[in-house]
């Protein structure tokens, strides 16, 4: 059993502990599905105020749903669709304070109001994206972005 019990009171310490827990969880495991599944569980259980955490994988230039925690979600997106598509196309983190104001946002869970999507890139190749949704507007701060980007770096190395 894994019981990480990461304290979320201090955001910087939470992301530090989350990164080290993630490193430990994926260490020595080559299976990408297993690692994405555990990563989504760990992040979902640790971050306050999130309702969806998961992966979209780049399969032949299309984003295909991967392991996640939350409600069942849209299965496929092109790089021209949604916040995830924008992250994949631009290869830039997308931090959206109000998803309802984002042109082309795909609503998988009507409870979602803000979102952060981090592209996962290794050796110049886009592996996929890590998508985190929140029911709170403007949930994700600069500090969250820095922390989630770190998680993305760990994941990019092993997926
Ligand atoms: N909101 C996303 C779609 C995926 S769900 O949030 C899980 C988007 O527009 O990219």
XYZ file of C-alpha atoms and ligand atoms in Angstrom:
169
model
C 0.000 0.000 0.000
C 1.158 3.503 -0.781
C 0.176 6.132 1.757
C 1.993 9.341 0.978
C -0.012 11.688 3.232
C 1.271 14.862 1.629
C 0.375 17.989 3.565
C -1.214 20.582 1.253
C -1.079 23.518 3.691
C 2.125 24.956 2.206
C 2.009 24.881 -1.592
C 5.789 24.895 -2.140
C 6.341 22.032 0.314
C 3.366 20.156 -1.153
C 4.827 20.285 -4.685
C 8.286 19.330 -3.378
C 6.812 16.284 -1.604
C 4.564 15.480 -4.560
C 7.557 15.498 -6.929
C 9.540 13.209 -4.670
C 6.554 10.859 -4.192
C 6.076 10.735 -7.964
C 9.778 9.956 -8.523
C 9.449 7.098 -6.033
C 6.220 5.761 -7.544
C 7.561 5.517 -11.081
C 11.126 4.466 -10.238
C 12.083 1.271 -12.031
C 8.697 0.822 -13.720
C 8.897 0.969 -17.523
C 5.153 0.608 -18.226
C 3.720 3.964 -19.284
C 0.079 3.070 -18.541
C 0.927 1.970 -14.992
C 2.941 5.143 -14.419
C 0.241 7.459 -15.805
C -2.386 5.655 -13.714
C -0.436 6.026 -10.485
C 0.574 9.613 -11.304
C -3.052 10.649 -11.876
C -4.087 8.990 -8.601
C -1.287 10.633 -6.638
C -1.931 14.116 -8.040
C -5.720 13.812 -7.690
C -5.436 12.703 -4.057
C -2.929 15.427 -3.170
C -4.024 18.655 -4.866
C -6.891 20.455 -3.160
C -9.877 21.555 -5.252
C -9.376 19.441 -8.350
C -12.065 17.351 -10.041
C -10.133 15.778 -12.934
C -6.479 14.790 -13.359
C -5.281 12.775 -16.297
C -3.427 12.291 -19.521
C -4.069 12.675 -23.197
C -1.496 10.809 -25.293
C -0.240 11.915 -28.680
C -1.240 9.028 -30.936
C -0.351 9.826 -34.546
C -1.058 13.523 -34.094
C -4.307 13.120 -32.192
C -4.834 13.414 -28.429
C -6.267 10.185 -27.066
C -7.514 9.795 -23.500
C -5.143 8.024 -21.134
C -5.304 7.094 -17.448
C -7.156 9.617 -15.300
C -9.093 10.269 -12.106
C -12.466 11.962 -12.339
C -15.542 11.706 -14.489
C -15.435 9.879 -17.819
C -14.024 12.300 -20.386
C -13.873 13.123 -24.059
C -11.870 10.332 -25.745
C -10.184 12.045 -28.687
C -9.207 15.625 -29.524
C -7.310 17.137 -32.392
C -4.560 19.671 -31.736
C -7.127 22.313 -32.785
C -9.586 21.364 -30.061
C -9.778 22.371 -26.457
C -7.254 23.560 -23.944
C -5.384 20.285 -24.320
C -5.150 20.783 -28.072
C -3.742 24.278 -27.536
C -1.087 22.871 -25.177
C -0.192 20.181 -27.706
C -0.104 22.553 -30.662
C 1.880 25.359 -29.015
C 3.877 23.096 -26.681
C 3.263 25.740 -24.043
C 1.585 25.355 -20.668
C -2.036 26.488 -20.841
C -3.341 27.975 -17.603
C -6.957 28.989 -17.992
C -8.661 30.962 -15.221
C -12.141 30.532 -16.697
C -12.590 27.639 -19.090
C -15.988 28.975 -20.195
C -14.212 31.967 -21.706
C -11.691 29.784 -23.594
C -12.637 29.471 -27.261
C -13.138 25.801 -28.122
C -12.944 24.509 -24.581
C -14.378 20.993 -24.370
C -16.563 20.574 -21.306
C -16.196 17.022 -20.017
C -17.398 17.837 -16.519
C -19.711 20.816 -16.092
C -18.181 21.318 -12.639
C -14.837 22.381 -14.179
C -14.163 26.112 -14.129
C -10.390 26.400 -14.424
C -7.690 24.224 -15.865
C -3.953 23.759 -16.342
C -2.476 21.658 -19.128
C 1.230 20.833 -19.368
C 2.746 19.416 -22.561
C 4.965 16.377 -22.013
C 7.975 16.499 -24.324
C 10.956 14.156 -24.562
C 13.782 14.478 -27.084
C 11.725 16.983 -29.049
C 8.735 14.629 -29.305
C 5.342 15.485 -27.838
C 4.366 12.433 -25.767
C 1.054 13.887 -24.626
C -0.333 16.307 -22.070
C -1.103 16.300 -18.357
C -4.500 17.925 -17.762
C -5.757 19.115 -14.359
C -9.221 20.644 -13.883
C -10.741 22.469 -10.953
C -14.250 23.499 -10.005
C -12.750 26.737 -8.606
C -12.260 29.697 -10.916
C -8.598 30.753 -11.264
C -7.553 27.804 -9.092
C -4.020 27.560 -10.509
C -1.385 30.119 -9.504
C 2.172 30.743 -10.708
C 3.304 28.463 -7.900
C 0.967 25.708 -9.098
C 2.246 26.130 -12.627
C 5.879 25.796 -11.499
C 4.972 22.718 -9.441
C 2.956 21.039 -12.181
C 5.680 21.751 -14.757
C 8.147 19.922 -12.447
C 5.782 16.943 -12.330
C 5.578 17.099 -16.116
C 9.391 16.990 -16.338
C 9.517 13.849 -14.188
C 6.782 12.235 -16.279
C 8.355 13.196 -19.597
C 11.498 11.305 -18.659
C 9.689 8.029 -17.947
C 6.627 7.853 -20.215
N -11.236 20.500 -20.870
C -10.433 19.848 -21.800
C -11.028 18.566 -22.278
C -10.645 17.430 -21.446
S -11.470 17.353 -19.991
O -11.300 18.533 -19.216
C -10.994 16.064 -19.150
C -10.053 20.699 -22.945
O -10.802 21.570 -23.401
O -8.967 20.488 -23.410
